[in-house]
PDB file of C-alpha atoms in Angstrom:
ATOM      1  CA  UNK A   1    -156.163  -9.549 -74.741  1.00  0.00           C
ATOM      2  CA  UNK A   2    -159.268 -11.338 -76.189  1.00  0.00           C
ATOM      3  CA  UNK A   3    -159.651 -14.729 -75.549  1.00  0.00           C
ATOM      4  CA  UNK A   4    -160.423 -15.138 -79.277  1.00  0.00           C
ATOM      5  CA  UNK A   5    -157.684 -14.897 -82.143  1.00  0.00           C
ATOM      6  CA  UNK A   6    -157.543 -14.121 -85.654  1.00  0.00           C
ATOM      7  CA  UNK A   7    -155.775 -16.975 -87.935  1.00  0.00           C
ATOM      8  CA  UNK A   8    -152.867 -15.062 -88.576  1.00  0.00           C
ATOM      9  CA  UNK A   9    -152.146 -15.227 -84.784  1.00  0.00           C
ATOM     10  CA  UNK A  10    -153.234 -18.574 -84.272  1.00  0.00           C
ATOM     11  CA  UNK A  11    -150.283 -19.186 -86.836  1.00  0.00           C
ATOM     12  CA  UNK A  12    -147.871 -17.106 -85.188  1.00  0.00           C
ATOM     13  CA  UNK A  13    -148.469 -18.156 -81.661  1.00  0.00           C
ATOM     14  CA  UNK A  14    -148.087 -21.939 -83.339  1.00  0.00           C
ATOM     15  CA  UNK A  15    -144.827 -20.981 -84.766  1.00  0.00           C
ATOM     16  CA  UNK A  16    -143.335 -19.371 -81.740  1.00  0.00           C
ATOM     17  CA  UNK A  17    -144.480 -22.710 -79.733  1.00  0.00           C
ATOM     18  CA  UNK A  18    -142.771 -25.165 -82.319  1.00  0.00           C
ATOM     19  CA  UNK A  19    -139.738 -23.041 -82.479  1.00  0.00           C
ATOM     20  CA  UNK A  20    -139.555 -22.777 -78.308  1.00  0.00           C
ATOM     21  CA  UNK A  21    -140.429 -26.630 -78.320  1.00  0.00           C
ATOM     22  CA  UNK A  22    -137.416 -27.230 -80.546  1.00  0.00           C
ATOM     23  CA  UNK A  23    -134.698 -24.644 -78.468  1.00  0.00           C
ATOM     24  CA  UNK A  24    -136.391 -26.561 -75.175  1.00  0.00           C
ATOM     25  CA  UNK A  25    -135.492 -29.882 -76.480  1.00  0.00           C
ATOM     26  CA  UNK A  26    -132.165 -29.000 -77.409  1.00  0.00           C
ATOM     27  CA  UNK A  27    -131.257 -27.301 -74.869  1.00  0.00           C
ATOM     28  CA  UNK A  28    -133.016 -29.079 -71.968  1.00  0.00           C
ATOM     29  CA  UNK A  29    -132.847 -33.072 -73.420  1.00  0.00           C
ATOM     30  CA  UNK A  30    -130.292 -33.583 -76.079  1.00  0.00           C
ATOM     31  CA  UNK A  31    -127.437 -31.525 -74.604  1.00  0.00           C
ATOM     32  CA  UNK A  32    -127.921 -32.990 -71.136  1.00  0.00           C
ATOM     33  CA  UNK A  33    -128.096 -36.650 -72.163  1.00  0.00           C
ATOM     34  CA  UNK A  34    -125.424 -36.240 -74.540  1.00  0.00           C
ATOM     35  CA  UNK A  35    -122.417 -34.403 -73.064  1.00  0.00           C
ATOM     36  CA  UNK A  36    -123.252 -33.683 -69.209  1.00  0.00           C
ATOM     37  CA  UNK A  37    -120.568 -33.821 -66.038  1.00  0.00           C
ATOM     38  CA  UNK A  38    -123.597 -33.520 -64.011  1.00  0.00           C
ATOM     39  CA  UNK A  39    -121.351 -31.535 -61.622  1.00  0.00           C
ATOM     40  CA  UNK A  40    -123.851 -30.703 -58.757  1.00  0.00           C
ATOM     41  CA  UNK A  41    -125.508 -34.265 -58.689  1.00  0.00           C
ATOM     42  CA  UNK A  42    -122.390 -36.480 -58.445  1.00  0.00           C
ATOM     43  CA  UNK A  43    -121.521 -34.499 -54.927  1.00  0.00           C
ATOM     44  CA  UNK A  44    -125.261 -34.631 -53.699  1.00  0.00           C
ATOM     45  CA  UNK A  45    -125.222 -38.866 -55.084  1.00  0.00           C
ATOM     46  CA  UNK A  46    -121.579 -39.250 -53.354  1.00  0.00           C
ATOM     47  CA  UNK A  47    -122.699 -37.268 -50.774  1.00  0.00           C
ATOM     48  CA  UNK A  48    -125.904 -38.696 -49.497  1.00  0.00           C
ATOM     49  CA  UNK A  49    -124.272 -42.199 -49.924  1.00  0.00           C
ATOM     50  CA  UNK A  50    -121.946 -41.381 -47.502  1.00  0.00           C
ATOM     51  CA  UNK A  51    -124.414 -39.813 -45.225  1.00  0.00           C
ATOM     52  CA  UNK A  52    -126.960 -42.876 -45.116  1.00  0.00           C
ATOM     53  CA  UNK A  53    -124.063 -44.724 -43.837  1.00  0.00           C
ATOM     54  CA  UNK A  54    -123.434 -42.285 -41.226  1.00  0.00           C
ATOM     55  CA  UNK A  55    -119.830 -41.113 -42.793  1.00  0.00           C
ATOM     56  CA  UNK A  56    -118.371 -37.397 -43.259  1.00  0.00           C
ATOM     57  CA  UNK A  57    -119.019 -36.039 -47.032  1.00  0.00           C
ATOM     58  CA  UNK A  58    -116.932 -33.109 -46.087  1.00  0.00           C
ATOM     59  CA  UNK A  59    -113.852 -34.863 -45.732  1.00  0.00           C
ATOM     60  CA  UNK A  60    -112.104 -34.862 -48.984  1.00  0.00           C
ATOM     61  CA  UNK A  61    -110.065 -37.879 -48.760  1.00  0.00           C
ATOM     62  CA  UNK A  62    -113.905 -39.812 -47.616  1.00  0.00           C
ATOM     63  CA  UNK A  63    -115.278 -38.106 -51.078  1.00  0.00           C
ATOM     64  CA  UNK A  64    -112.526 -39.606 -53.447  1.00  0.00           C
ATOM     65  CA  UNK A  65    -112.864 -42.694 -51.560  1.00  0.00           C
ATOM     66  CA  UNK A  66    -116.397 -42.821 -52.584  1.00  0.00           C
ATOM     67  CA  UNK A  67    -115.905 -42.142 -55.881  1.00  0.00           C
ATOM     68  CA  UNK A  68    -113.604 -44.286 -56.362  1.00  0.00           C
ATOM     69  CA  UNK A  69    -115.787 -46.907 -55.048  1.00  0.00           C
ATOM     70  CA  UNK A  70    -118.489 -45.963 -57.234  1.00  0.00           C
ATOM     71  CA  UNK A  71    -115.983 -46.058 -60.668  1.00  0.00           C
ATOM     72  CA  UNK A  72    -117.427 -43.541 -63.127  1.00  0.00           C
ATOM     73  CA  UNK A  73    -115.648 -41.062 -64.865  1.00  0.00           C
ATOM     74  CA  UNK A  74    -118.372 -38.243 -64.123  1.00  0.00           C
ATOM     75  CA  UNK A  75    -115.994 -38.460 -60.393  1.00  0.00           C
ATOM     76  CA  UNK A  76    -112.941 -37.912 -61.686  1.00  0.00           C
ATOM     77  CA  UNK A  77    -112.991 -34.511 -60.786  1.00  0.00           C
ATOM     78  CA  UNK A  78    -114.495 -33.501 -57.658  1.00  0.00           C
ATOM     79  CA  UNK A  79    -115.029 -30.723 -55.758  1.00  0.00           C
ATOM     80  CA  UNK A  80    -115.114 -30.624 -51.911  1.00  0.00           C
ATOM     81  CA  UNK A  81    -119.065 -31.622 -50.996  1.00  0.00           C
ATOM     82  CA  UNK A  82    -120.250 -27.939 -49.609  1.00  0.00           C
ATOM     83  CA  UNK A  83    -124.128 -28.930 -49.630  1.00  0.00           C
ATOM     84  CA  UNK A  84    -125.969 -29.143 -45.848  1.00  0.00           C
ATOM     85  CA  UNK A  85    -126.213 -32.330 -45.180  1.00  0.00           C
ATOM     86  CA  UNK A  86    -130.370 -32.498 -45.401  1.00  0.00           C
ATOM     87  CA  UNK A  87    -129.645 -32.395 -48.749  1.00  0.00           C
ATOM     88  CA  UNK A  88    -127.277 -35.128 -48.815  1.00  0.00           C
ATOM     89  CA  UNK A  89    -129.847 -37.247 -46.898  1.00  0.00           C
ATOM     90  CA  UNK A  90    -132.912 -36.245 -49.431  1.00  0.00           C
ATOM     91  CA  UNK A  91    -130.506 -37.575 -52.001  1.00  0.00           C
ATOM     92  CA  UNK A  92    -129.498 -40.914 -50.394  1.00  0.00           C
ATOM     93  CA  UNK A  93    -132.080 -43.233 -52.248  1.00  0.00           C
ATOM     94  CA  UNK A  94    -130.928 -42.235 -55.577  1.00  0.00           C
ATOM     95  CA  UNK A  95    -126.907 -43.488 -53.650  1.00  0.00           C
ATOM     96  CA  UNK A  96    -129.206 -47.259 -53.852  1.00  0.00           C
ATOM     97  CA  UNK A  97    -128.888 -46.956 -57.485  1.00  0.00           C
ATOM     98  CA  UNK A  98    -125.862 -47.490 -59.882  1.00  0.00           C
ATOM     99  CA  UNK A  99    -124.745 -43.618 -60.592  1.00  0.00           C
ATOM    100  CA  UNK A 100    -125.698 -44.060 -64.202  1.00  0.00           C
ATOM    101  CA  UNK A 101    -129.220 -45.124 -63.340  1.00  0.00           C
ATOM    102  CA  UNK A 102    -129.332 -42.325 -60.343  1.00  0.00           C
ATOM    103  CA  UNK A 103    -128.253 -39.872 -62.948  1.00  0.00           C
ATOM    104  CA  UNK A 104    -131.476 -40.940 -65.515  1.00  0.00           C
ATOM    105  CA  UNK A 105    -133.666 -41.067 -62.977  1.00  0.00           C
ATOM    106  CA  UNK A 106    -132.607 -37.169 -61.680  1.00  0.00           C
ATOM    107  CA  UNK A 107    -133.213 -36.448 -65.045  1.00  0.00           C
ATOM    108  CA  UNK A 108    -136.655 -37.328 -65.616  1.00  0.00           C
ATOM    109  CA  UNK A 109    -137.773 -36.370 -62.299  1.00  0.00           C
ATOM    110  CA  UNK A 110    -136.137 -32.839 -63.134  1.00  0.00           C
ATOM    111  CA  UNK A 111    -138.062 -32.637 -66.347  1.00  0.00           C
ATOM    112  CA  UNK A 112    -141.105 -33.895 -64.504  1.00  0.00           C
ATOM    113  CA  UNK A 113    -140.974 -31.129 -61.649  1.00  0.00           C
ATOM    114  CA  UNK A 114    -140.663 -28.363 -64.215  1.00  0.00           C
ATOM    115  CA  UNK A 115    -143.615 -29.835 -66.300  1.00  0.00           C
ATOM    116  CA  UNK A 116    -145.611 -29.763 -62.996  1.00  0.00           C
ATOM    117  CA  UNK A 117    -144.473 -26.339 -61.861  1.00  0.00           C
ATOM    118  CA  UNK A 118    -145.463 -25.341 -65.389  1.00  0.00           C
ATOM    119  CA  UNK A 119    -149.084 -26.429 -65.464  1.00  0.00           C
ATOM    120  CA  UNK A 120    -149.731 -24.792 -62.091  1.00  0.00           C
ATOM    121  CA  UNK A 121    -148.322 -21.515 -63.256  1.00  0.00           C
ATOM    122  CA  UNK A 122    -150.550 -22.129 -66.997  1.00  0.00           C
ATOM    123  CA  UNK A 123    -153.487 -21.324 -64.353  1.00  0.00           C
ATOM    124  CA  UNK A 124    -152.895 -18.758 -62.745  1.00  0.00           C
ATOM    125  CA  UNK A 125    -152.517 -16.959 -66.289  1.00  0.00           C
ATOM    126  CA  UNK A 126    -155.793 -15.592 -66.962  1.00  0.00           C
ATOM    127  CA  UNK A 127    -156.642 -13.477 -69.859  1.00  0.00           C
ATOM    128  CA  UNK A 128    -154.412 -15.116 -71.961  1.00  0.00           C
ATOM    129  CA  UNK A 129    -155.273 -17.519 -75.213  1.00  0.00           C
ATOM    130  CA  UNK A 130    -154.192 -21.063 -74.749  1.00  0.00           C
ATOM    131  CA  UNK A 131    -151.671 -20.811 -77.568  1.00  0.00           C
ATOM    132  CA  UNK A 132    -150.478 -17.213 -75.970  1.00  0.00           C
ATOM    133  CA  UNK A 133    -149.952 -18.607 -72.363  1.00  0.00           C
ATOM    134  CA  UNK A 134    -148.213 -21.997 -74.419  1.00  0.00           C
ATOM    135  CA  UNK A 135    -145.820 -19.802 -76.059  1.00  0.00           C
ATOM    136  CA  UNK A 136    -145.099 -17.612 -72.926  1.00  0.00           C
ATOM    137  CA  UNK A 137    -144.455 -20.676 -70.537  1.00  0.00           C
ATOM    138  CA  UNK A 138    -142.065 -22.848 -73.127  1.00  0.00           C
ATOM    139  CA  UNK A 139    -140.629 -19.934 -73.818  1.00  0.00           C
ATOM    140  CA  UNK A 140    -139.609 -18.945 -70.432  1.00  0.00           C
ATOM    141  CA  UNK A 141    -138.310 -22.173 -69.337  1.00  0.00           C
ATOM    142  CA  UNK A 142    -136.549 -23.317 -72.762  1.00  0.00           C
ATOM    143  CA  UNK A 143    -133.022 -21.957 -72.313  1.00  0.00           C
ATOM    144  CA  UNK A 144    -133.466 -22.401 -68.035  1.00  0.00           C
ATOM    145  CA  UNK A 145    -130.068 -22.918 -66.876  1.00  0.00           C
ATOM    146  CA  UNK A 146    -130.589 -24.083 -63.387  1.00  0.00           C
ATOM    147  CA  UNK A 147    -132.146 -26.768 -64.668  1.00  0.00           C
ATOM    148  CA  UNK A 148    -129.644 -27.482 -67.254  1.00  0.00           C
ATOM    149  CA  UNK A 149    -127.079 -27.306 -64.653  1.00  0.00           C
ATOM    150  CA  UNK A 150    -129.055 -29.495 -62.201  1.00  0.00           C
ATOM    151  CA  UNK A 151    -128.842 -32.267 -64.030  1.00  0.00           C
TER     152      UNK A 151
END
């Protein structure tokens, strides 16, 4: 591919970008902040809670007690905590925060992590037009359920 383009696919590779930009923000901003249980984050924030206090997450009755504690109703429904508990431990300074504030800040640094991973990957794609490699890497990552489903 030449590192040149003609006007028509300037245009085209400008279209797919705005239309990628617009499925990415639906998918990956306004649906998360708007209706989200954030199931895998409320274990990992009950969870490393209880672990920087040096208490059991995979006791079920310790769990409830900690959600309980906390009062949202993201913990209404729980599942039994089935992470290793280094994970519960890298996730015990968001437990210092309220869980709405924990749950903002997840989000962001989510988004942020993906931005990065996506500039170092927009490098290693040689041969490619910056609109082309644009296109390729929104597109790629705009309907990305894991991180959807991380936050």
């Amino acid at each position: 591919m030449s590192l040149t383009e003609s006007p028509q696919n300037r245009l085209l590779w400008s279209l797919a970008i705005a239309i990628f930009a617009l499925v990415f923000y639906r998918f990956q901003f306004a649906a998360p902040l708007e209706n989200s249980t954030h199931n895998d984050f409320k274990h990992l924030y009950l969870g490393g809670r209880l672990l920087w206090r040096g208490e059991d997450p995979y006791l079920e009755e310790s769990l409830r007690a900690e959600a309980s504690e906390v009062r949202h109703p993201d913990l209404r429904y729980l599942n039994p905590y089935v992470y290793p508990p280094f994970t519960g431990y890298l996730f015990g300074w968001l437990g210092r925060m309220d869980y709405e504030q924990a749950t903002q800040v997840w989000f962001w640094f989510n988004q942020a992590c993906l931005i990065g991973a996506l500039l170092l990957l927009a490098g290693g794609l040689s041969g490619f037009t910056p609109l082309a490699k644009t296109a390729f890497l929104l597109g790629s990552v705009c309907y990305s359920f894991p991180l959807y489903r991380a936050i």
